[in-house]
mmCIF file of C-alpha atoms in Angstrom:
data_model
loop_
_atom_site.group_PDB
_atom_site.id
_atom_site.type_symbol
_atom_site.label_atom_id
_atom_site.label_comp_id
_atom_site.label_asym_id
_atom_site.label_seq_id
_atom_site.Cartn_x
_atom_site.Cartn_y
_atom_site.Cartn_z
ATOM 1 C CA UNK A 1395 15.742 0.121 -16.697
ATOM 2 C CA UNK A 1396 18.149 0.280 -19.622
ATOM 3 C CA UNK A 1397 21.868 1.113 -19.294
ATOM 4 C CA UNK A 1398 21.186 4.518 -20.887
ATOM 5 C CA UNK A 1399 18.569 5.375 -18.259
ATOM 6 C CA UNK A 1400 20.837 4.167 -15.449
ATOM 7 C CA UNK A 1401 23.585 6.526 -16.694
ATOM 8 C CA UNK A 1402 21.269 9.541 -16.659
ATOM 9 C CA UNK A 1403 21.757 12.017 -13.824
ATOM 10 C CA UNK A 1404 18.243 12.542 -12.488
ATOM 11 C CA UNK A 1405 18.621 12.546 -8.685
ATOM 12 C CA UNK A 1406 14.915 12.851 -7.910
ATOM 13 C CA UNK A 1407 13.737 10.390 -10.517
ATOM 14 C CA UNK A 1408 16.435 7.832 -11.238
ATOM 15 C CA UNK A 1409 17.855 6.524 -7.988
ATOM 16 C CA UNK A 1410 19.011 2.914 -8.034
ATOM 17 C CA UNK A 1411 19.372 2.061 -4.354
ATOM 18 C CA UNK A 1412 17.768 0.146 -1.545
ATOM 19 C CA UNK A 1413 16.087 1.699 1.488
ATOM 20 C CA UNK A 1414 18.848 0.174 3.591
ATOM 21 C CA UNK A 1415 21.541 1.943 1.550
ATOM 22 C CA UNK A 1416 19.695 5.276 1.670
ATOM 23 C CA UNK A 1417 19.267 4.955 5.440
ATOM 24 C CA UNK A 1418 22.967 4.126 5.856
ATOM 25 C CA UNK A 1419 23.911 7.304 3.973
ATOM 26 C CA UNK A 1420 21.409 9.344 6.009
ATOM 27 C CA UNK A 1421 22.865 7.838 9.186
ATOM 28 C CA UNK A 1422 26.375 8.809 8.150
ATOM 29 C CA UNK A 1423 25.112 12.375 7.740
ATOM 30 C CA UNK A 1424 23.080 12.667 10.959
ATOM 31 C CA UNK A 1425 25.307 10.804 13.402
ATOM 32 C CA UNK A 1426 28.348 12.843 14.449
ATOM 33 C CA UNK A 1427 30.366 9.762 15.416
ATOM 34 C CA UNK A 1428 30.169 8.395 11.874
ATOM 35 C CA UNK A 1429 32.715 10.045 9.588
ATOM 36 C CA UNK A 1430 32.711 7.336 6.920
ATOM 37 C CA UNK A 1431 31.280 9.595 4.185
ATOM 38 C CA UNK A 1432 31.691 13.093 5.561
ATOM 39 C CA UNK A 1433 33.694 14.607 8.407
ATOM 40 C CA UNK A 1434 31.844 16.285 11.270
ATOM 41 C CA UNK A 1435 33.098 19.701 10.097
ATOM 42 C CA UNK A 1436 31.984 18.832 6.557
ATOM 43 C CA UNK A 1437 28.524 17.969 7.872
ATOM 44 C CA UNK A 1438 28.257 21.363 9.563
ATOM 45 C CA UNK A 1439 29.315 23.129 6.375
ATOM 46 C CA UNK A 1440 26.923 21.007 4.279
ATOM 47 C CA UNK A 1441 23.981 21.915 6.548
ATOM 48 C CA UNK A 1442 24.926 25.596 6.581
ATOM 49 C CA UNK A 1443 23.931 28.670 4.607
ATOM 50 C CA UNK A 1444 20.204 27.942 4.217
ATOM 51 C CA UNK A 1445 18.823 29.667 1.125
ATOM 52 C CA UNK A 1446 15.175 29.903 0.159
ATOM 53 C CA UNK A 1447 14.101 29.027 -3.396
ATOM 54 C CA UNK A 1448 10.860 28.362 -5.188
ATOM 55 C CA UNK A 1449 10.903 25.188 -7.253
ATOM 56 C CA UNK A 1450 7.901 25.073 -9.511
ATOM 57 C CA UNK A 1451 8.592 21.470 -10.488
ATOM 58 C CA UNK A 1452 8.834 20.295 -6.884
ATOM 59 C CA UNK A 1453 6.320 18.113 -5.047
ATOM 60 C CA UNK A 1454 5.229 21.239 -3.208
ATOM 61 C CA UNK A 1455 4.123 23.043 -6.396
ATOM 62 C CA UNK A 1456 5.860 26.381 -6.105
ATOM 63 C CA UNK A 1457 5.986 26.630 -2.319
ATOM 64 C CA UNK A 1458 9.166 28.276 -1.017
ATOM 65 C CA UNK A 1459 11.736 25.700 0.056
ATOM 66 C CA UNK A 1460 14.974 26.138 1.997
ATOM 67 C CA UNK A 1461 18.167 24.425 0.826
ATOM 68 C CA UNK A 1462 21.537 23.973 2.511
ATOM 69 C CA UNK A 1463 25.027 24.287 1.014
ATOM 70 C CA UNK A 1464 24.809 20.628 0.009
ATOM 71 C CA UNK A 1465 21.430 21.104 -1.665
ATOM 72 C CA UNK A 1466 19.550 19.264 1.074
ATOM 73 C CA UNK A 1467 16.083 20.585 1.785
ATOM 74 C CA UNK A 1468 15.273 21.847 5.274
ATOM 75 C CA UNK A 1469 11.635 20.816 5.165
ATOM 76 C CA UNK A 1470 10.720 22.316 8.532
ATOM 77 C CA UNK A 1471 7.051 21.975 9.421
ATOM 78 C CA UNK A 1472 6.214 20.571 5.967
ATOM 79 C CA UNK A 1473 8.014 17.331 6.852
ATOM 80 C CA UNK A 1474 8.135 17.407 10.667
ATOM 81 C CA UNK A 1475 11.651 18.865 10.858
ATOM 82 C CA UNK A 1476 13.365 16.360 8.576
ATOM 83 C CA UNK A 1477 16.199 17.303 6.217
ATOM 84 C CA UNK A 1478 17.122 15.630 2.925
ATOM 85 C CA UNK A 1479 15.209 14.949 -0.246
ATOM 86 C CA UNK A 1480 12.714 12.580 -1.793
ATOM 87 C CA UNK A 1481 12.280 11.088 -5.209
ATOM 88 C CA UNK A 1482 9.623 11.037 -7.819
ATOM 89 C CA UNK A 1483 7.473 7.997 -7.137
ATOM 90 C CA UNK A 1484 7.780 7.605 -3.385
ATOM 91 C CA UNK A 1485 11.367 7.168 -2.183
ATOM 92 C CA UNK A 1486 12.911 9.328 0.519
ATOM 93 C CA UNK A 1487 16.294 9.804 2.175
ATOM 94 C CA UNK A 1488 15.886 12.148 5.114
ATOM 95 C CA UNK A 1489 17.158 12.656 8.606
ATOM 96 C CA UNK A 1490 16.086 14.488 11.720
ATOM 97 C CA UNK A 1491 19.054 16.340 13.202
ATOM 98 C CA UNK A 1492 17.541 17.050 16.613
ATOM 99 C CA UNK A 1493 16.396 13.466 17.243
ATOM 100 C CA UNK A 1494 19.250 11.880 15.245
ATOM 101 C CA UNK A 1495 16.928 9.746 13.140
ATOM 102 C CA UNK A 1496 17.960 8.431 9.718
ATOM 103 C CA UNK A 1497 15.266 7.309 7.273
ATOM 104 C CA UNK A 1498 15.654 5.520 3.968
ATOM 105 C CA UNK A 1499 12.444 4.583 2.187
ATOM 106 C CA UNK A 1500 11.992 2.892 -1.176
ATOM 107 C CA UNK A 1501 9.039 1.116 -2.660
ATOM 108 C CA UNK A 1502 8.447 -1.039 -5.677
ATOM 109 C CA UNK A 1503 5.248 0.666 -6.761
ATOM 110 C CA UNK A 1504 4.946 4.205 -8.050
ATOM 111 C CA UNK A 1505 3.295 6.595 -5.600
ATOM 112 C CA UNK A 1506 1.165 9.142 -7.413
ATOM 113 C CA UNK A 1507 0.957 11.533 -4.444
ATOM 114 C CA UNK A 1508 3.794 13.956 -5.237
ATOM 115 C CA UNK A 1509 4.876 14.630 -1.634
ATOM 116 C CA UNK A 1510 5.499 10.927 -0.921
ATOM 117 C CA UNK A 1511 2.759 10.486 1.652
ATOM 118 C CA UNK A 1512 3.696 6.921 2.619
ATOM 119 C CA UNK A 1513 7.240 7.895 3.561
ATOM 120 C CA UNK A 1514 5.897 10.943 5.403
ATOM 121 C CA UNK A 1515 3.597 8.778 7.545
ATOM 122 C CA UNK A 1516 6.533 6.485 8.376
ATOM 123 C CA UNK A 1517 8.712 9.466 9.283
ATOM 124 C CA UNK A 1518 6.025 11.007 11.458
ATOM 125 C CA UNK A 1519 5.442 7.760 13.351
ATOM 126 C CA UNK A 1520 9.165 7.133 13.875
ATOM 127 C CA UNK A 1521 9.515 10.685 15.196
ATOM 128 C CA UNK A 1522 6.560 10.203 17.570
ATOM 129 C CA UNK A 1523 8.088 6.963 18.876
ATOM 130 C CA UNK A 1524 11.517 8.561 19.350
ATOM 131 C CA UNK A 1525 10.054 11.494 21.278
ATOM 132 C CA UNK A 1526 7.862 9.221 23.391
ATOM 133 C CA UNK A 1527 10.786 6.924 24.191
ATOM 134 C CA UNK A 1528 13.006 9.868 25.108
ATOM 135 C CA UNK A 1529 10.266 11.407 27.277
ATOM 136 C CA UNK A 1530 9.685 8.088 29.071
ATOM 137 C CA UNK A 1531 13.424 7.417 29.297
ATOM 138 C CA UNK A 1532 12.654 3.925 28.108
ATOM 139 C CA UNK A 1533 15.836 3.615 26.112
ATOM 140 C CA UNK A 1534 19.518 4.145 26.671
ATOM 141 C CA UNK A 1535 21.409 5.901 23.876
ATOM 142 C CA UNK A 1536 23.597 3.427 22.034
ATOM 143 C CA UNK A 1537 26.589 4.048 19.837
ATOM 144 C CA UNK A 1538 26.206 2.262 16.489
ATOM 145 C CA UNK A 1539 28.617 -0.543 15.733
ATOM 146 C CA UNK A 1540 30.891 0.714 12.940
ATOM 147 C CA UNK A 1541 30.312 -2.342 10.751
ATOM 148 C CA UNK A 1542 26.523 -2.045 11.002
ATOM 149 C CA UNK A 1543 26.446 1.634 10.097
ATOM 150 C CA UNK A 1544 27.775 0.769 6.677
ATOM 151 C CA UNK A 1545 24.781 -1.385 5.855
ATOM 152 C CA UNK A 1546 21.884 -0.700 8.191
ATOM 153 C CA UNK A 1547 19.470 2.059 9.111
ATOM 154 C CA UNK A 1548 20.140 3.538 12.518
ATOM 155 C CA UNK A 1549 18.346 5.997 14.724
ATOM 156 C CA UNK A 1550 20.180 7.169 17.826
ATOM 157 C CA UNK A 1551 17.354 7.772 20.284
#
């Protein structure tokens, strides 16, 4: 955790953030009413032009992966429809466009499973809950309070 390491640009292995901050960024990307970081038209452009690549150093060991203009991975079935990326060791910043769910996950222990299984279980359960709540109409969609979206995770269900 030296200053030299903190200056290094290693997006999948050297993130210095909290889960709350990652979720706030993911929320700004997934929620169309939030244009704090990126305009709605910018979000559409960023999610566009999906291109398939094979990353042999990825957690999926050479499996074809699809990336957007912004470099975000469209995980599809491999991650239950989430978009975003995850880091070496267990962190994840992903969102589900259809369900408008933003996830930020960080841990203080290194996860040796390269596909970040703990975050995946959390994402899967949140998605199940969102779908169940929508199906049962047990919630009313709520617009996030602007001040809270800067600091908190938000899922518009």
